[in-house]
Short mmCIF file of C-alpha atoms in Angstrom, two decimals:
data_model
loop_
_atom_site.label_atom_id
_atom_site.label_comp_id
_atom_site.label_asym_id
_atom_site.label_seq_id
_atom_site.Cartn_x
_atom_site.Cartn_y
_atom_site.Cartn_z
CA MET A 1 5.77 2.91 7.38
CA VAL A 2 8.75 1.62 7.10
CA SER A 3 12.33 2.89 6.87
CA LEU A 4 15.11 1.75 4.07
CA GLN A 5 18.42 1.73 5.13
CA LYS A 6 22.18 1.62 3.98
CA ASN A 7 24.68 1.38 6.13
CA GLY A 8 22.02 2.30 9.64
CA SER A 9 20.58 5.45 7.71
CA HIS A 10 18.02 6.38 6.57
CA VAL A 11 17.51 6.75 2.85
CA CYS A 12 13.77 6.43 1.83
CA GLY A 13 11.06 5.68 3.08
CA GLY A 14 8.59 2.44 2.01
CA THR A 15 5.14 0.18 3.13
CA LEU A 16 4.49 -3.36 3.91
CA VAL A 17 2.07 -4.10 0.93
CA ALA A 18 2.65 -7.84 1.79
CA ASP A 19 4.27 -10.26 5.09
CA ASP A 20 7.25 -10.61 3.54
CA ALA A 21 7.18 -7.21 0.30
CA VAL A 22 8.16 -3.82 1.06
CA LEU A 23 6.48 -1.15 -1.72
CA SER A 24 8.94 2.11 -1.96
CA ASN A 25 10.98 3.81 -5.70
CA ALA A 26 12.97 3.04 -7.75
CA GLU A 27 14.84 6.13 -8.03
CA CYS A 28 16.31 4.91 -4.74
CA PHE A 29 18.48 2.06 -5.52
CA THR A 30 21.28 2.01 -8.14
CA SER A 31 20.47 0.44 -12.44
CA SER A 32 21.40 -3.07 -9.90
CA PRO A 33 21.01 -2.62 -6.38
CA SER A 34 22.33 -5.81 -4.04
CA ALA A 35 19.87 -6.53 -1.13
CA SER A 36 22.78 -8.04 1.87
CA ASP A 37 23.60 -3.69 1.94
CA TRP A 38 19.89 -3.10 2.22
CA THR A 39 18.01 -3.13 5.74
CA VAL A 40 13.91 -2.57 6.70
CA VAL A 41 13.00 -1.17 9.92
CA LEU A 42 9.20 -1.62 10.51
CA GLY A 43 7.04 -0.17 13.46
CA ARG A 44 9.16 2.47 13.81
CA LEU A 45 8.45 6.43 15.20
CA LYS A 46 11.24 8.63 16.13
CA GLN A 47 14.83 8.03 13.49
CA ASN A 48 16.70 9.43 16.66
CA GLY A 49 15.43 8.25 19.95
CA SER A 50 13.93 5.05 21.25
CA ASN A 51 11.54 3.33 18.78
CA PRO A 52 10.06 0.22 21.20
CA PHE A 53 8.15 -1.41 19.03
CA GLU A 54 10.23 -1.04 15.46
CA VAL A 55 11.81 -4.75 14.20
CA LYS A 56 14.40 -5.14 11.93
CA ARG A 57 15.32 -7.28 8.76
CA ASN A 58 17.34 -7.89 5.98
CA VAL A 59 16.68 -7.83 2.54
CA SER A 60 16.99 -10.94 -0.04
CA ASN A 61 15.86 -9.49 -2.70
CA ILE A 62 14.97 -6.14 -5.13
CA THR A 63 13.08 -5.95 -8.43
CA LEU A 64 12.59 -2.66 -10.62
CA SER A 65 10.08 -1.89 -12.43
CA THR A 66 11.08 -0.96 -15.67
CA MET A 67 8.31 1.56 -17.48
CA ALA A 68 8.90 4.87 -18.71
CA GLY A 69 9.06 7.72 -16.19
CA SER A 70 8.72 7.18 -13.20
CA ASN A 71 9.20 3.65 -11.81
CA VAL A 72 8.55 1.21 -8.39
CA ALA A 73 10.59 -0.79 -6.16
CA VAL A 74 9.63 -4.54 -4.53
CA LEU A 75 11.61 -5.46 -1.94
CA LEU A 76 12.17 -8.99 -0.36
CA LEU A 77 12.10 -9.62 3.33
CA HIS A 78 14.29 -12.61 4.35
CA THR A 79 12.38 -12.97 8.02
CA LYS A 80 8.49 -11.72 8.21
CA PRO A 81 7.58 -9.88 10.50
CA THR A 82 5.63 -10.53 12.69
CA LEU A 83 2.39 -8.51 11.79
CA SER A 84 1.00 -5.88 14.99
CA ASP A 85 -0.47 -2.55 16.02
CA TYR A 86 2.41 -1.29 14.92
CA ILE A 87 2.80 -3.88 12.22
CA GLN A 88 0.23 -3.80 9.36
CA PRO A 89 0.31 -3.60 5.88
CA ILE A 90 -1.55 -1.27 3.76
CA CYS A 91 -4.25 -2.19 0.94
CA MET A 92 -2.85 -1.45 -2.45
CA ASP A 93 -5.24 0.21 -5.05
CA ASN A 94 -5.52 -1.33 -8.69
CA GLY A 95 -7.67 1.08 -9.88
CA ARG A 96 -10.05 2.50 -8.53
CA THR A 97 -11.47 6.36 -8.73
CA PHE A 98 -10.82 8.63 -6.30
CA SER A 99 -12.64 11.82 -6.90
CA VAL A 100 -11.85 15.33 -6.72
CA GLY A 101 -12.09 15.90 -2.49
CA THR A 102 -10.68 12.91 -1.41
CA SER A 103 -8.43 13.31 1.42
CA CYS A 104 -5.82 11.57 0.97
CA TRP A 105 -2.05 11.71 3.23
CA VAL A 106 1.58 11.94 2.56
CA ALA A 107 4.54 10.33 5.34
CA GLY A 108 7.95 10.52 5.26
CA TRP A 109 10.41 11.57 7.87
CA SER A 110 11.65 15.24 6.46
CA SER A 111 15.09 15.39 7.37
CA ALA A 112 14.16 19.50 7.84
CA LYS A 113 11.65 18.48 10.13
CA GLY A 114 10.28 16.02 13.09
CA GLY A 115 12.64 17.95 15.19
CA GLU A 116 15.39 16.50 17.09
CA GLU A 117 13.90 12.85 16.71
CA GLN A 118 12.86 13.65 13.43
CA VAL A 119 10.05 12.36 14.18
CA LEU A 120 7.81 10.69 12.06
CA GLN A 121 5.47 13.25 10.00
CA GLU A 122 1.87 13.06 7.70
CA PHE A 123 1.75 15.70 5.01
CA GLN A 124 -2.93 15.96 4.81
CA THR A 125 -3.62 17.59 0.35
CA SER A 126 -6.66 16.00 -1.52
CA VAL A 127 -7.31 15.37 -5.11
CA GLU A 128 -8.07 18.04 -8.13
CA ASN A 129 -9.01 17.49 -10.90
CA CYS A 130 -6.12 16.65 -13.42
CA GLY A 131 -7.65 18.77 -16.66
CA ASN A 132 -5.68 18.98 -19.65
CA ALA A 133 -2.85 15.86 -18.59
CA SER A 134 -6.09 13.70 -17.62
CA SER A 135 -5.30 10.69 -17.20
CA SER A 136 -5.95 6.51 -15.54
CA ASP A 137 -2.37 7.30 -14.52
CA ILE A 138 -1.70 10.43 -12.54
CA LEU A 139 -3.45 11.84 -9.88
CA CYS A 140 -3.01 15.17 -9.27
CA THR A 141 -3.15 17.15 -5.63
CA GLY A 142 -2.89 20.25 -4.16
CA ASN A 143 0.69 20.35 -4.59
CA PHE A 144 3.89 20.10 -1.86
CA THR A 145 7.11 19.67 -1.68
CA LEU A 146 9.47 16.45 -0.61
CA ASP A 147 12.58 16.66 0.86
CA PRO A 148 14.72 13.05 -1.35
CA THR A 149 14.50 11.43 1.77
CA ASP A 150 10.48 10.76 1.74
CA SER A 151 10.90 8.74 -2.05
CA GLY A 152 9.01 5.79 -1.56
CA GLY A 153 6.72 6.54 1.26
CA PRO A 154 3.39 6.71 0.31
CA MET A 155 0.30 8.27 -0.83
CA MET A 156 -3.12 6.98 1.03
CA CYS A 157 -5.95 7.74 0.74
CA LYS A 158 -9.57 6.67 2.25
CA GLN A 159 -12.26 5.32 0.05
CA ASP A 160 -15.17 2.99 1.64
CA GLY A 161 -14.38 2.20 4.82
CA SER A 162 -10.12 0.99 4.03
CA TRP A 163 -7.14 3.04 3.33
CA PHE A 164 -5.72 2.82 -0.13
CA GLN A 165 -2.52 3.52 -1.20
CA ALA A 166 -2.56 5.27 -4.04
CA VAL A 167 0.71 7.07 -4.91
CA VAL A 168 4.54 5.80 -3.71
CA LEU A 169 6.31 8.90 -3.11
CA SER A 170 9.17 10.21 -5.91
CA ALA A 171 10.77 13.61 -5.52
CA GLU A 172 13.28 13.32 -7.66
CA SER A 173 10.26 11.95 -11.05
CA THR A 174 9.60 14.21 -13.13
CA ALA A 175 5.54 12.93 -12.79
CA ASN A 176 5.51 14.54 -10.21
CA LYS A 177 6.19 17.61 -11.22
CA THR A 178 3.59 20.27 -11.65
CA ARG A 179 4.05 21.13 -16.14
CA THR A 180 3.05 24.87 -16.55
CA LYS A 181 2.82 28.44 -14.57
CA ALA A 182 -0.58 27.80 -14.13
CA ALA A 183 -0.71 24.69 -12.58
CA ALA A 184 2.05 25.50 -10.33
CA ALA A 185 -0.95 25.25 -7.41
CA VAL A 186 -0.89 20.71 -8.89
CA LYS A 187 1.10 17.78 -8.26
CA GLU A 188 0.85 15.02 -10.51
CA ASN A 189 1.64 11.74 -8.94
CA THR A 190 2.09 8.50 -10.57
CA LYS A 191 -1.27 6.24 -9.56
CA LEU A 192 0.45 3.14 -7.97
CA SER A 193 -2.09 1.55 -10.34
CA SER A 194 -0.18 1.79 -14.08
CA PHE A 195 2.46 -1.47 -11.96
CA LYS A 196 -0.46 -3.71 -11.72
CA SER A 197 1.16 -6.08 -13.09
CA PHE A 198 4.01 -5.18 -11.52
CA LEU A 199 3.07 -5.76 -8.96
CA THR A 200 1.24 -9.29 -9.36
CA LEU A 201 4.28 -10.53 -10.80
CA ASN A 202 6.57 -10.03 -8.31
CA VAL A 203 4.22 -9.20 -4.73
CA GLY A 204 1.25 -12.50 -5.86
CA PHE A 205 -1.78 -9.80 -5.66
CA LEU A 206 -3.00 -5.81 -5.72
CA SER A 207 -5.50 -6.49 -2.24
CA SER A 208 -9.10 -4.50 -3.70
CA GLY A 209 -9.45 -4.03 0.28
CA THR A 210 -12.84 -6.59 -0.41
CA SER A 211 -10.86 -9.84 0.07
CA SER A 212 -12.07 -12.28 2.99
CA ASN A 213 -8.51 -12.71 4.07
CA ALA A 214 -7.92 -8.54 3.99
CA THR A 215 -8.07 -8.29 8.15
CA ASN A 216 -5.15 -10.70 7.57
CA SER A 217 -2.33 -9.28 4.80
CA THR A 218 -4.08 -6.47 3.72
CA ASN A 219 -7.00 -4.39 5.21
CA SER A 220 -4.77 -2.00 7.89
CA THR A 221 -2.57 0.74 7.00
CA ASN A 222 0.62 0.24 7.50
CA SER A 223 1.11 3.66 9.98
CA THR A 224 2.80 3.69 13.25
CA ASN A 225 2.04 6.54 16.98
CA SER A 226 1.95 9.13 14.24
CA THR A 227 -0.89 7.19 11.43
CA ASN A 228 -2.66 6.15 13.81
CA SER A 229 -6.09 7.62 13.17
CA THR A 230 -6.45 5.28 10.23
CA ASP A 231 -8.46 2.66 10.69
CA SER A 232 -10.31 0.23 7.63
CA THR A 233 -13.46 -2.28 7.78
CA ALA A 234 -13.29 -4.95 5.02
CA ALA A 235 -16.67 -6.61 3.98
CA PRO A 236 -15.93 -10.43 3.25
CA THR A 237 -17.15 -11.62 0.50
CA LEU A 238 -18.50 -15.03 -1.01
CA PRO A 239 -16.14 -16.88 -3.59
CA THR A 240 -17.45 -17.11 -6.81
CA ASN A 241 -16.88 -19.00 -9.88
CA SER A 242 -16.04 -17.54 -13.19
CA GLY A 243 -19.59 -16.56 -14.07
CA GLY A 244 -18.97 -14.08 -10.89
CA SER A 245 -22.20 -14.74 -9.60
CA PRO A 246 -21.94 -16.87 -5.63
CA ALA A 247 -19.79 -20.68 -6.40
CA LEU A 248 -22.49 -22.82 -4.50
CA SER A 249 -21.05 -26.03 -1.64
CA PRO A 250 -21.52 -29.55 -2.78
CA LEU A 251 -23.72 -30.16 0.08
CA PHE A 252 -25.91 -26.77 -0.45
CA PHE A 253 -27.37 -29.74 -3.73
CA LEU A 254 -26.03 -32.23 -1.21
CA LEU A 255 -29.01 -30.62 1.26
CA HIS A 256 -32.02 -30.11 -0.81
CA LEU A 257 -31.87 -33.31 -3.10
CA LEU A 258 -32.60 -34.31 0.52
CA ILE A 259 -35.54 -32.20 1.25
CA PHE A 260 -36.55 -33.40 -2.41
CA SER A 261 -36.15 -36.69 -1.96
CA THR A 262 -38.92 -36.58 1.75
CA CYS A 263 -41.46 -34.42 -0.37
CA LEU A 264 -41.93 -37.17 -3.44
CA ARG A 265 -42.33 -39.20 0.35
CA LEU A 266 -44.73 -38.21 1.42
CA PHE A 267 -46.68 -37.66 -1.79
CA LEU A 268 -46.28 -41.27 -2.99
#
């Protein structure tokens, strides 16, 4: 979890999604944002108070997506933060299906909550049936209200032992508002996987949560002390060739060739 700050004040939330990239909501910025106006604070728990594990990074570039409706933003950092128990990137949803009843959490520094120190808040919700609004681009959950400063933060859902960011929170987008009074108990959220092409281009990858380098780059939740209940254990997989089967090294063939040669001599 990161705090996006302009002129030293918290404006929106965000998440570390690579060692040098932060994901947030495009509604937090003007159409042509100036990167030099922004600072990213990582490892922060309280907006007012001591945060011994936090670090600050300047922003070198801000890129906004251009889809109709809700949009996201990627901020590139001038220098990479040192990863720790308090600063870790989160896995991003690249098209997973979160079944009805799946527990998800949202996080943010709502200005009206968290007391005088404005401690990072978390709220649990669950995946609901979208009914007629069902779409591969929509994730429906129980309804909840967001403060404008919560925009850009994550909705995180747990699946297969890993936490995935499924949604970038929005306090304004019509995609996150209920369409009818009858559906007032359900909130429609634009899935992160809707921006797969944009994120692949601007971040470089979308984590599946099962890659062999997940431990170092995309396997842990970007949590602070207030969200330390998250855990992620992604199993490494064998490299695969274009056919999808495990790739075999030249050493494998050489070893079998030597065994075959030895056996042939025994029979001769």
